[in-house]
């Protein structure tokens, strides 16, 4: 993984602040994404997986959340039917040959 610094803190107060921000933004982002039932999603920088879970509910498919912070992953546990979290660097994602596919069919939601 890269040696870059994690921009957000993982203290309880910071997590509460980010959760409040997520509540305000995630619904709008989900509408803009226009996800389709059955669509597979990878969330790069999934954090606590809050938005990932919303996307999983919208598609009906478990979302793969990639997060470099083990602290964030530990806090994101639960609802495994909606979210599979993996520790990974977005610049070197842990898929390709072992998943039997490529990233050429992915659409960028950013």
PDB file of N, CA and C in Angstrom:
ATOM      1  N   UNK A   1       0.825  -1.179   0.000  1.00  0.00           N
ATOM      2  CA  UNK A   1       0.000   0.000   0.000  1.00  0.00           C
ATOM      3  C   UNK A   1       0.868   1.240   0.000  1.00  0.00           C
ATOM      4  N   UNK A   2       0.293   2.333  -0.474  1.00  0.00           N
ATOM      5  CA  UNK A   2       1.047   3.579  -0.513  1.00  0.00           C
ATOM      6  C   UNK A   2       1.273   4.095   0.890  1.00  0.00           C
ATOM      7  N   UNK A   3       2.194   5.007   1.029  1.00  0.00           N
ATOM      8  CA  UNK A   3       2.513   5.547   2.342  1.00  0.00           C
ATOM      9  C   UNK A   3       1.797   6.865   2.605  1.00  0.00           C
ATOM     10  N   UNK A   4       0.763   7.163   1.834  1.00  0.00           N
ATOM     11  CA  UNK A   4       0.050   8.426   2.025  1.00  0.00           C
ATOM     12  C   UNK A   4      -0.677   8.442   3.365  1.00  0.00           C
ATOM     13  N   UNK A   5      -0.968   9.608   3.827  1.00  0.00           N
ATOM     14  CA  UNK A   5      -1.592   9.838   5.125  1.00  0.00           C
ATOM     15  C   UNK A   5      -3.113   9.760   5.001  1.00  0.00           C
ATOM     16  N   UNK A   6      -3.778   9.132   5.989  1.00  0.00           N
ATOM     17  CA  UNK A   6      -5.236   9.062   5.996  1.00  0.00           C
ATOM     18  C   UNK A   6      -5.772  10.430   6.399  1.00  0.00           C
ATOM     19  N   UNK A   7      -6.560  11.031   5.534  1.00  0.00           N
ATOM     20  CA  UNK A   7      -6.982  12.426   5.699  1.00  0.00           C
ATOM     21  C   UNK A   7      -7.923  12.643   6.877  1.00  0.00           C
ATOM     22  N   UNK A   8      -8.804  11.693   7.144  1.00  0.00           N
ATOM     23  CA  UNK A   8      -9.769  11.853   8.227  1.00  0.00           C
ATOM     24  C   UNK A   8      -9.266  11.127   9.457  1.00  0.00           C
ATOM     25  N   UNK A   9      -9.569  11.664  10.593  1.00  0.00           N
ATOM     26  CA  UNK A   9      -9.206  11.005  11.835  1.00  0.00           C
ATOM     27  C   UNK A   9     -10.131   9.837  12.102  1.00  0.00           C
ATOM     28  N   UNK A  10      -9.767   9.027  13.048  1.00  0.00           N
ATOM     29  CA  UNK A  10     -10.608   7.886  13.392  1.00  0.00           C
ATOM     30  C   UNK A  10     -11.117   7.984  14.833  1.00  0.00           C
ATOM     31  N   UNK A  11     -10.990   9.175  15.422  1.00  0.00           N
ATOM     32  CA  UNK A  11     -11.510   9.354  16.777  1.00  0.00           C
ATOM     33  C   UNK A  11     -13.035   9.273  16.754  1.00  0.00           C
ATOM     34  N   UNK A  12     -13.629   9.025  17.892  1.00  0.00           N
ATOM     35  CA  UNK A  12     -15.089   8.924  17.965  1.00  0.00           C
ATOM     36  C   UNK A  12     -15.767  10.219  17.521  1.00  0.00           C
ATOM     37  N   UNK A  13     -15.222  11.365  17.933  1.00  0.00           N
ATOM     38  CA  UNK A  13     -15.810  12.650  17.531  1.00  0.00           C
ATOM     39  C   UNK A  13     -15.737  12.846  16.021  1.00  0.00           C
ATOM     40  N   UNK A  14     -14.628  12.461  15.406  1.00  0.00           N
ATOM     41  CA  UNK A  14     -14.491  12.599  13.956  1.00  0.00           C
ATOM     42  C   UNK A  14     -15.434  11.648  13.234  1.00  0.00           C
ATOM     43  N   UNK A  15     -15.588  10.447  13.743  1.00  0.00           N
ATOM     44  CA  UNK A  15     -16.513   9.494  13.130  1.00  0.00           C
ATOM     45  C   UNK A  15     -17.958  10.004  13.227  1.00  0.00           C
ATOM     46  N   UNK A  16     -18.311  10.613  14.329  1.00  0.00           N
ATOM     47  CA  UNK A  16     -19.649  11.194  14.471  1.00  0.00           C
ATOM     48  C   UNK A  16     -19.847  12.332  13.476  1.00  0.00           C
ATOM     49  N   UNK A  17     -18.828  13.155  13.284  1.00  0.00           N
ATOM     50  CA  UNK A  17     -18.915  14.255  12.325  1.00  0.00           C
ATOM     51  C   UNK A  17     -19.087  13.719  10.906  1.00  0.00           C
ATOM     52  N   UNK A  18     -18.306  12.704  10.549  1.00  0.00           N
ATOM     53  CA  UNK A  18     -18.403  12.121   9.211  1.00  0.00           C
ATOM     54  C   UNK A  18     -19.742  11.416   8.999  1.00  0.00           C
ATOM     55  N   UNK A  19     -20.264  10.777  10.037  1.00  0.00           N
ATOM     56  CA  UNK A  19     -21.573  10.130   9.941  1.00  0.00           C
ATOM     57  C   UNK A  19     -22.655  11.161   9.682  1.00  0.00           C
ATOM     58  N   UNK A  20     -22.604  12.284  10.381  1.00  0.00           N
ATOM     59  CA  UNK A  20     -23.584  13.352  10.149  1.00  0.00           C
ATOM     60  C   UNK A  20     -23.480  13.894   8.734  1.00  0.00           C
ATOM     61  N   UNK A  21     -22.269  14.064   8.251  1.00  0.00           N
ATOM     62  CA  UNK A  21     -22.062  14.520   6.877  1.00  0.00           C
ATOM     63  C   UNK A  21     -22.616  13.497   5.880  1.00  0.00           C
ATOM     64  N   UNK A  22     -22.356  12.218   6.133  1.00  0.00           N
ATOM     65  CA  UNK A  22     -22.874  11.160   5.263  1.00  0.00           C
ATOM     66  C   UNK A  22     -24.391  11.185   5.199  1.00  0.00           C
ATOM     67  N   UNK A  23     -25.038  11.390   6.333  1.00  0.00           N
ATOM     68  CA  UNK A  23     -26.509  11.426   6.350  1.00  0.00           C
ATOM     69  C   UNK A  23     -27.044  12.543   5.465  1.00  0.00           C
ATOM     70  N   UNK A  24     -26.331  13.641   5.403  1.00  0.00           N
ATOM     71  CA  UNK A  24     -26.776  14.786   4.588  1.00  0.00           C
ATOM     72  C   UNK A  24     -26.521  14.577   3.095  1.00  0.00           C
ATOM     73  N   UNK A  25     -25.457  13.863   2.748  1.00  0.00           N
ATOM     74  CA  UNK A  25     -25.034  13.771   1.349  1.00  0.00           C
ATOM     75  C   UNK A  25     -25.377  12.463   0.633  1.00  0.00           C
ATOM     76  N   UNK A  26     -25.386  11.359   1.341  1.00  0.00           N
ATOM     77  CA  UNK A  26     -25.443  10.055   0.682  1.00  0.00           C
ATOM     78  C   UNK A  26     -26.692   9.836  -0.164  1.00  0.00           C
ATOM     79  N   UNK A  27     -27.836  10.286   0.294  1.00  0.00           N
ATOM     80  CA  UNK A  27     -29.059  10.124  -0.490  1.00  0.00           C
ATOM     81  C   UNK A  27     -28.967  10.834  -1.830  1.00  0.00           C
ATOM     82  N   UNK A  28     -28.425  12.046  -1.819  1.00  0.00           N
ATOM     83  CA  UNK A  28     -28.256  12.801  -3.064  1.00  0.00           C
ATOM     84  C   UNK A  28     -27.275  12.098  -4.000  1.00  0.00           C
ATOM     85  N   UNK A  29     -26.191  11.585  -3.432  1.00  0.00           N
ATOM     86  CA  UNK A  29     -25.197  10.870  -4.242  1.00  0.00           C
ATOM     87  C   UNK A  29     -25.794   9.595  -4.824  1.00  0.00           C
ATOM     88  N   UNK A  30     -26.601   8.898  -4.041  1.00  0.00           N
ATOM     89  CA  UNK A  30     -27.226   7.671  -4.521  1.00  0.00           C
ATOM     90  C   UNK A  30     -28.166   7.974  -5.687  1.00  0.00           C
ATOM     91  N   UNK A  31     -28.946   9.029  -5.583  1.00  0.00           N
ATOM     92  CA  UNK A  31     -29.832   9.427  -6.688  1.00  0.00           C
ATOM     93  C   UNK A  31     -29.028   9.760  -7.939  1.00  0.00           C
ATOM     94  N   UNK A  32     -27.929  10.476  -7.775  1.00  0.00           N
ATOM     95  CA  UNK A  32     -27.100  10.870  -8.914  1.00  0.00           C
ATOM     96  C   UNK A  32     -26.431   9.654  -9.570  1.00  0.00           C
ATOM     97  N   UNK A  33     -26.116   8.632  -8.785  1.00  0.00           N
ATOM     98  CA  UNK A  33     -25.437   7.447  -9.318  1.00  0.00           C
ATOM     99  C   UNK A  33     -26.335   6.635 -10.252  1.00  0.00           C
ATOM    100  N   UNK A  34     -27.632   6.712 -10.064  1.00  0.00           N
ATOM    101  CA  UNK A  34     -28.596   5.990 -10.896  1.00  0.00           C
ATOM    102  C   UNK A  34     -28.221   4.512 -11.039  1.00  0.00           C
ATOM    103  N   UNK A  35     -28.004   3.879  -9.897  1.00  0.00           N
ATOM    104  CA  UNK A  35     -27.644   2.462  -9.896  1.00  0.00           C
ATOM    105  C   UNK A  35     -28.813   1.612 -10.364  1.00  0.00           C
ATOM    106  N   UNK A  36     -28.480   0.475 -10.958  1.00  0.00           N
ATOM    107  CA  UNK A  36     -29.465  -0.438 -11.521  1.00  0.00           C
ATOM    108  C   UNK A  36     -29.484  -1.710 -10.681  1.00  0.00           C
ATOM    109  N   UNK A  37     -30.657  -2.265 -10.458  1.00  0.00           N
ATOM    110  CA  UNK A  37     -30.774  -3.525  -9.724  1.00  0.00           C
ATOM    111  C   UNK A  37     -29.859  -4.572 -10.361  1.00  0.00           C
ATOM    112  N   UNK A  38     -29.110  -5.262  -9.521  1.00  0.00           N
ATOM    113  CA  UNK A  38     -28.197  -6.294  -9.993  1.00  0.00           C
ATOM    114  C   UNK A  38     -26.801  -5.802 -10.321  1.00  0.00           C
ATOM    115  N   UNK A  39     -26.610  -4.490 -10.343  1.00  0.00           N
ATOM    116  CA  UNK A  39     -25.300  -3.928 -10.680  1.00  0.00           C
ATOM    117  C   UNK A  39     -24.306  -4.192  -9.545  1.00  0.00           C
ATOM    118  N   UNK A  40     -23.084  -4.582  -9.922  1.00  0.00           N
ATOM    119  CA  UNK A  40     -22.027  -4.818  -8.932  1.00  0.00           C
ATOM    120  C   UNK A  40     -21.258  -3.533  -8.717  1.00  0.00           C
ATOM    121  N   UNK A  41     -20.955  -3.231  -7.455  1.00  0.00           N
ATOM    122  CA  UNK A  41     -20.309  -1.967  -7.101  1.00  0.00           C
ATOM    123  C   UNK A  41     -19.069  -2.223  -6.260  1.00  0.00           C
ATOM    124  N   UNK A  42     -18.003  -1.477  -6.560  1.00  0.00           N
ATOM    125  CA  UNK A  42     -16.815  -1.424  -5.723  1.00  0.00           C
ATOM    126  C   UNK A  42     -16.710   0.006  -5.214  1.00  0.00           C
ATOM    127  N   UNK A  43     -16.635   0.165  -3.905  1.00  0.00           N
ATOM    128  CA  UNK A  43     -16.522   1.486  -3.290  1.00  0.00           C
ATOM    129  C   UNK A  43     -15.074   1.691  -2.844  1.00  0.00           C
ATOM    130  N   UNK A  44     -14.339   2.515  -3.588  1.00  0.00           N
ATOM    131  CA  UNK A  44     -12.944   2.811  -3.259  1.00  0.00           C
ATOM    132  C   UNK A  44     -12.920   3.862  -2.154  1.00  0.00           C
ATOM    133  N   UNK A  45     -12.265   3.560  -1.048  1.00  0.00           N
ATOM    134  CA  UNK A  45     -12.246   4.477   0.085  1.00  0.00           C
ATOM    135  C   UNK A  45     -13.575   4.425   0.818  1.00  0.00           C
ATOM    136  N   UNK A  46     -14.020   3.229   1.154  1.00  0.00           N
ATOM    137  CA  UNK A  46     -15.357   3.007   1.702  1.00  0.00           C
ATOM    138  C   UNK A  46     -15.552   3.550   3.111  1.00  0.00           C
ATOM    139  N   UNK A  47     -14.477   3.868   3.801  1.00  0.00           N
ATOM    140  CA  UNK A  47     -14.619   4.403   5.159  1.00  0.00           C
ATOM    141  C   UNK A  47     -15.357   3.436   6.052  1.00  0.00           C
ATOM    142  N   UNK A  48     -16.443   3.902   6.660  1.00  0.00           N
ATOM    143  CA  UNK A  48     -17.244   3.062   7.542  1.00  0.00           C
ATOM    144  C   UNK A  48     -18.290   2.251   6.782  1.00  0.00           C
ATOM    145  N   UNK A  49     -18.347   2.413   5.477  1.00  0.00           N
ATOM    146  CA  UNK A  49     -19.254   1.617   4.666  1.00  0.00           C
ATOM    147  C   UNK A  49     -20.691   2.105   4.644  1.00  0.00           C
ATOM    148  N   UNK A  50     -20.938   3.314   5.113  1.00  0.00           N
ATOM    149  CA  UNK A  50     -22.307   3.821   5.163  1.00  0.00           C
ATOM    150  C   UNK A  50     -22.898   3.984   3.764  1.00  0.00           C
ATOM    151  N   UNK A  51     -22.170   4.620   2.883  1.00  0.00           N
ATOM    152  CA  UNK A  51     -22.649   4.798   1.508  1.00  0.00           C
ATOM    153  C   UNK A  51     -22.657   3.457   0.777  1.00  0.00           C
ATOM    154  N   UNK A  52     -21.684   2.621   1.068  1.00  0.00           N
ATOM    155  CA  UNK A  52     -21.613   1.289   0.451  1.00  0.00           C
ATOM    156  C   UNK A  52     -22.891   0.505   0.731  1.00  0.00           C
ATOM    157  N   UNK A  53     -23.366   0.560   1.964  1.00  0.00           N
ATOM    158  CA  UNK A  53     -24.584  -0.169   2.329  1.00  0.00           C
ATOM    159  C   UNK A  53     -25.805   0.374   1.592  1.00  0.00           C
ATOM    160  N   UNK A  54     -25.868   1.688   1.432  1.00  0.00           N
ATOM    161  CA  UNK A  54     -26.970   2.275   0.657  1.00  0.00           C
ATOM    162  C   UNK A  54     -26.935   1.773  -0.787  1.00  0.00           C
ATOM    163  N   UNK A  55     -25.740   1.729  -1.375  1.00  0.00           N
ATOM    164  CA  UNK A  55     -25.627   1.240  -2.749  1.00  0.00           C
ATOM    165  C   UNK A  55     -26.024  -0.228  -2.834  1.00  0.00           C
ATOM    166  N   UNK A  56     -25.675  -1.028  -1.820  1.00  0.00           N
ATOM    167  CA  UNK A  56     -26.049  -2.444  -1.807  1.00  0.00           C
ATOM    168  C   UNK A  56     -27.566  -2.600  -1.730  1.00  0.00           C
ATOM    169  N   UNK A  57     -28.206  -1.790  -0.919  1.00  0.00           N
ATOM    170  CA  UNK A  57     -29.671  -1.850  -0.836  1.00  0.00           C
ATOM    171  C   UNK A  57     -30.305  -1.450  -2.173  1.00  0.00           C
ATOM    172  N   UNK A  58     -29.705  -0.490  -2.868  1.00  0.00           N
ATOM    173  CA  UNK A  58     -30.246  -0.028  -4.143  1.00  0.00           C
ATOM    174  C   UNK A  58     -30.083  -1.064  -5.249  1.00  0.00           C
ATOM    175  N   UNK A  59     -28.990  -1.814  -5.218  1.00  0.00           N
ATOM    176  CA  UNK A  59     -28.719  -2.783  -6.288  1.00  0.00           C
ATOM    177  C   UNK A  59     -29.171  -4.191  -5.940  1.00  0.00           C
ATOM    178  N   UNK A  60     -29.299  -4.466  -4.642  1.00  0.00           N
ATOM    179  CA  UNK A  60     -29.623  -5.822  -4.219  1.00  0.00           C
ATOM    180  C   UNK A  60     -28.434  -6.759  -4.277  1.00  0.00           C
ATOM    181  N   UNK A  61     -27.236  -6.195  -4.411  1.00  0.00           N
ATOM    182  CA  UNK A  61     -26.004  -6.978  -4.522  1.00  0.00           C
ATOM    183  C   UNK A  61     -25.009  -6.483  -3.472  1.00  0.00           C
ATOM    184  N   UNK A  62     -24.297  -7.408  -2.837  1.00  0.00           N
ATOM    185  CA  UNK A  62     -23.270  -7.038  -1.866  1.00  0.00           C
ATOM    186  C   UNK A  62     -22.239  -6.132  -2.522  1.00  0.00           C
ATOM    187  N   UNK A  63     -21.891  -5.027  -1.852  1.00  0.00           N
ATOM    188  CA  UNK A  63     -20.876  -4.095  -2.347  1.00  0.00           C
ATOM    189  C   UNK A  63     -19.519  -4.486  -1.773  1.00  0.00           C
ATOM    190  N   UNK A  64     -18.499  -4.394  -2.603  1.00  0.00           N
ATOM    191  CA  UNK A  64     -17.126  -4.593  -2.159  1.00  0.00           C
ATOM    192  C   UNK A  64     -16.582  -3.233  -1.751  1.00  0.00           C
ATOM    193  N   UNK A  65     -16.283  -3.062  -0.475  1.00  0.00           N
ATOM    194  CA  UNK A  65     -15.725  -1.813   0.026  1.00  0.00           C
ATOM    195  C   UNK A  65     -14.231  -1.948   0.222  1.00  0.00           C
ATOM    196  N   UNK A  66     -13.465  -1.088  -0.431  1.00  0.00           N
ATOM    197  CA  UNK A  66     -12.015  -1.073  -0.265  1.00  0.00           C
ATOM    198  C   UNK A  66     -11.649   0.102   0.618  1.00  0.00           C
ATOM    199  N   UNK A  67     -10.884  -0.169   1.642  1.00  0.00           N
ATOM    200  CA  UNK A  67     -10.493   0.867   2.602  1.00  0.00           C
ATOM    201  C   UNK A  67      -9.086   0.574   3.075  1.00  0.00           C
ATOM    202  N   UNK A  68      -8.247   1.592   3.136  1.00  0.00           N
ATOM    203  CA  UNK A  68      -6.861   1.359   3.557  1.00  0.00           C
ATOM    204  C   UNK A  68      -6.683   1.368   5.065  1.00  0.00           C
ATOM    205  N   UNK A  69      -7.615   1.969   5.797  1.00  0.00           N
ATOM    206  CA  UNK A  69      -7.489   2.092   7.242  1.00  0.00           C
ATOM    207  C   UNK A  69      -8.097   0.893   7.964  1.00  0.00           C
ATOM    208  N   UNK A  70      -7.279   0.122   8.682  1.00  0.00           N
ATOM    209  CA  UNK A  70      -7.839  -1.004   9.432  1.00  0.00           C
ATOM    210  C   UNK A  70      -8.804  -0.547  10.518  1.00  0.00           C
ATOM    211  N   UNK A  71      -8.590   0.655  11.056  1.00  0.00           N
ATOM    212  CA  UNK A  71      -9.502   1.192  12.072  1.00  0.00           C
ATOM    213  C   UNK A  71     -10.891   1.428  11.477  1.00  0.00           C
ATOM    214  N   UNK A  72     -10.937   1.966  10.270  1.00  0.00           N
ATOM    215  CA  UNK A  72     -12.222   2.199   9.602  1.00  0.00           C
ATOM    216  C   UNK A  72     -12.917   0.862   9.328  1.00  0.00           C
ATOM    217  N   UNK A  73     -12.177  -0.111   8.856  1.00  0.00           N
ATOM    218  CA  UNK A  73     -12.744  -1.430   8.567  1.00  0.00           C
ATOM    219  C   UNK A  73     -13.316  -2.049   9.830  1.00  0.00           C
ATOM    220  N   UNK A  74     -12.584  -1.938  10.938  1.00  0.00           N
ATOM    221  CA  UNK A  74     -13.056  -2.497  12.205  1.00  0.00           C
ATOM    222  C   UNK A  74     -14.368  -1.853  12.639  1.00  0.00           C
ATOM    223  N   UNK A  75     -14.505  -0.568  12.413  1.00  0.00           N
ATOM    224  CA  UNK A  75     -15.734   0.148  12.780  1.00  0.00           C
ATOM    225  C   UNK A  75     -16.874  -0.139  11.816  1.00  0.00           C
ATOM    226  N   UNK A  76     -16.567  -0.594  10.611  1.00  0.00           N
ATOM    227  CA  UNK A  76     -17.576  -0.807   9.565  1.00  0.00           C
ATOM    228  C   UNK A  76     -18.206  -2.192   9.621  1.00  0.00           C
ATOM    229  N   UNK A  77     -17.815  -3.016  10.575  1.00  0.00           N
ATOM    230  CA  UNK A  77     -18.329  -4.382  10.571  1.00  0.00           C
ATOM    231  C   UNK A  77     -19.843  -4.421  10.739  1.00  0.00           C
ATOM    232  N   UNK A  78     -20.409  -5.506  10.320  1.00  0.00           N
ATOM    233  CA  UNK A  78     -21.856  -5.688  10.398  1.00  0.00           C
ATOM    234  C   UNK A  78     -22.494  -5.672   9.029  1.00  0.00           C
ATOM    235  N   UNK A  79     -23.679  -6.229   8.949  1.00  0.00           N
ATOM    236  CA  UNK A  79     -24.451  -6.296   7.708  1.00  0.00           C
ATOM    237  C   UNK A  79     -23.623  -6.880   6.558  1.00  0.00           C
ATOM    238  N   UNK A  80     -23.020  -8.025   6.809  1.00  0.00           N
ATOM    239  CA  UNK A  80     -22.144  -8.637   5.813  1.00  0.00           C
ATOM    240  C   UNK A  80     -22.893  -9.054   4.545  1.00  0.00           C
ATOM    241  N   UNK A  81     -24.209  -9.163   4.605  1.00  0.00           N
ATOM    242  CA  UNK A  81     -24.971  -9.450   3.386  1.00  0.00           C
ATOM    243  C   UNK A  81     -24.959  -8.245   2.449  1.00  0.00           C
ATOM    244  N   UNK A  82     -24.685  -7.058   3.001  1.00  0.00           N
ATOM    245  CA  UNK A  82     -24.658  -5.832   2.208  1.00  0.00           C
ATOM    246  C   UNK A  82     -23.256  -5.399   1.826  1.00  0.00           C
ATOM    247  N   UNK A  83     -22.273  -5.730   2.650  1.00  0.00           N
ATOM    248  CA  UNK A  83     -20.948  -5.144   2.485  1.00  0.00           C
ATOM    249  C   UNK A  83     -19.838  -6.130   2.807  1.00  0.00           C
ATOM    250  N   UNK A  84     -18.909  -6.262   1.872  1.00  0.00           N
ATOM    251  CA  UNK A  84     -17.673  -7.012   2.097  1.00  0.00           C
ATOM    252  C   UNK A  84     -16.543  -5.991   2.113  1.00  0.00           C
ATOM    253  N   UNK A  85     -15.891  -5.821   3.257  1.00  0.00           N
ATOM    254  CA  UNK A  85     -14.798  -4.859   3.383  1.00  0.00           C
ATOM    255  C   UNK A  85     -13.458  -5.575   3.218  1.00  0.00           C
ATOM    256  N   UNK A  86     -12.562  -4.927   2.473  1.00  0.00           N
ATOM    257  CA  UNK A  86     -11.188  -5.423   2.316  1.00  0.00           C
ATOM    258  C   UNK A  86     -10.225  -4.265   2.526  1.00  0.00           C
ATOM    259  N   UNK A  87      -9.122  -4.557   3.191  1.00  0.00           N
ATOM    260  CA  UNK A  87      -8.077  -3.549   3.322  1.00  0.00           C
ATOM    261  C   UNK A  87      -7.307  -3.520   2.014  1.00  0.00           C
ATOM    262  N   UNK A  88      -7.240  -2.335   1.412  1.00  0.00           N
ATOM    263  CA  UNK A  88      -6.576  -2.210   0.118  1.00  0.00           C
ATOM    264  C   UNK A  88      -6.286  -0.752  -0.184  1.00  0.00           C
ATOM    265  N   UNK A  89      -5.368  -0.548  -1.081  1.00  0.00           N
ATOM    266  CA  UNK A  89      -5.022   0.769  -1.595  1.00  0.00           C
ATOM    267  C   UNK A  89      -5.771   0.958  -2.909  1.00  0.00           C
ATOM    268  N   UNK A  90      -6.466   2.047  -3.074  1.00  0.00           N
ATOM    269  CA  UNK A  90      -7.226   2.311  -4.297  1.00  0.00           C
ATOM    270  C   UNK A  90      -6.331   2.338  -5.529  1.00  0.00           C
ATOM    271  N   UNK A  91      -5.053   2.639  -5.348  1.00  0.00           N
ATOM    272  CA  UNK A  91      -4.123   2.659  -6.474  1.00  0.00           C
ATOM    273  C   UNK A  91      -3.655   1.270  -6.870  1.00  0.00           C
ATOM    274  N   UNK A  92      -3.924   0.293  -6.013  1.00  0.00           N
ATOM    275  CA  UNK A  92      -3.542  -1.093  -6.297  1.00  0.00           C
ATOM    276  C   UNK A  92      -4.656  -2.016  -5.806  1.00  0.00           C
ATOM    277  N   UNK A  93      -5.833  -1.963  -6.442  1.00  0.00           N
ATOM    278  CA  UNK A  93      -6.983  -2.733  -5.953  1.00  0.00           C
ATOM    279  C   UNK A  93      -6.746  -4.239  -6.038  1.00  0.00           C
ATOM    280  N   UNK A  94      -7.334  -4.983  -5.092  1.00  0.00           N
ATOM    281  CA  UNK A  94      -7.085  -6.429  -4.995  1.00  0.00           C
ATOM    282  C   UNK A  94      -8.001  -7.266  -5.873  1.00  0.00           C
ATOM    283  N   UNK A  95      -8.133  -6.916  -7.128  1.00  0.00           N
ATOM    284  CA  UNK A  95      -8.917  -7.758  -8.020  1.00  0.00           C
ATOM    285  C   UNK A  95      -8.363  -7.666  -9.423  1.00  0.00           C
ATOM    286  N   UNK A  96      -8.837  -8.502 -10.255  1.00  0.00           N
ATOM    287  CA  UNK A  96      -8.336  -8.639 -11.622  1.00  0.00           C
ATOM    288  C   UNK A  96      -8.440 -10.089 -12.003  1.00  0.00           C
ATOM    289  N   UNK A  97      -7.323 -10.750 -12.120  1.00  0.00           N
ATOM    290  CA  UNK A  97      -7.307 -12.140 -12.561  1.00  0.00           C
ATOM    291  C   UNK A  97      -8.089 -13.065 -11.640  1.00  0.00           C
ATOM    292  N   UNK A  98      -7.964 -12.881 -10.304  1.00  0.00           N
ATOM    293  CA  UNK A  98      -8.614 -13.819  -9.399  1.00  0.00           C
ATOM    294  C   UNK A  98     -10.128 -13.685  -9.422  1.00  0.00           C
ATOM    295  N   UNK A  99     -10.660 -12.560  -9.868  1.00  0.00           N
ATOM    296  CA  UNK A  99     -12.109 -12.396  -9.975  1.00  0.00           C
ATOM    297  C   UNK A  99     -12.584 -12.753 -11.379  1.00  0.00           C
ATOM    298  N   UNK A 100     -11.660 -13.057 -12.272  1.00  0.00           N
ATOM    299  CA  UNK A 100     -12.030 -13.487 -13.604  1.00  0.00           C
ATOM    300  C   UNK A 100     -12.528 -12.366 -14.500  1.00  0.00           C
ATOM    301  N   UNK A 101     -12.149 -11.161 -14.200  1.00  0.00           N
ATOM    302  CA  UNK A 101     -12.638 -10.064 -15.013  1.00  0.00           C
ATOM    303  C   UNK A 101     -11.632  -8.946 -15.111  1.00  0.00           C
ATOM    304  N   UNK A 102     -12.063  -7.891 -15.749  1.00  0.00           N
ATOM    305  CA  UNK A 102     -11.218  -6.710 -15.867  1.00  0.00           C
ATOM    306  C   UNK A 102     -12.008  -5.504 -15.398  1.00  0.00           C
ATOM    307  N   UNK A 103     -11.372  -4.371 -15.364  1.00  0.00           N
ATOM    308  CA  UNK A 103     -12.054  -3.144 -14.956  1.00  0.00           C
ATOM    309  C   UNK A 103     -12.587  -2.377 -16.152  1.00  0.00           C
ATOM    310  N   UNK A 104     -12.497  -2.926 -17.349  1.00  0.00           N
ATOM    311  CA  UNK A 104     -12.900  -2.185 -18.543  1.00  0.00           C
ATOM    312  C   UNK A 104     -14.392  -1.903 -18.592  1.00  0.00           C
ATOM    313  N   UNK A 105     -15.206  -2.690 -17.900  1.00  0.00           N
ATOM    314  CA  UNK A 105     -16.647  -2.491 -17.924  1.00  0.00           C
ATOM    315  C   UNK A 105     -17.154  -1.610 -16.783  1.00  0.00           C
ATOM    316  N   UNK A 106     -16.249  -1.095 -15.959  1.00  0.00           N
ATOM    317  CA  UNK A 106     -16.652  -0.281 -14.813  1.00  0.00           C
ATOM    318  C   UNK A 106     -17.043   1.112 -15.249  1.00  0.00           C
ATOM    319  N   UNK A 107     -18.006   1.680 -14.538  1.00  0.00           N
ATOM    320  CA  UNK A 107     -18.326   3.080 -14.794  1.00  0.00           C
ATOM    321  C   UNK A 107     -17.931   3.890 -13.573  1.00  0.00           C
ATOM    322  N   UNK A 108     -17.421   5.044 -13.815  1.00  0.00           N
ATOM    323  CA  UNK A 108     -16.914   5.946 -12.784  1.00  0.00           C
ATOM    324  C   UNK A 108     -18.062   6.800 -12.286  1.00  0.00           C
ATOM    325  N   UNK A 109     -18.353   6.714 -10.991  1.00  0.00           N
ATOM    326  CA  UNK A 109     -19.442   7.482 -10.397  1.00  0.00           C
ATOM    327  C   UNK A 109     -18.971   8.771  -9.760  1.00  0.00           C
ATOM    328  N   UNK A 110     -17.675   9.057  -9.868  1.00  0.00           N
ATOM    329  CA  UNK A 110     -17.173  10.274  -9.217  1.00  0.00           C
ATOM    330  C   UNK A 110     -17.481  11.525  -9.998  1.00  0.00           C
TER     331      UNK A 110
END
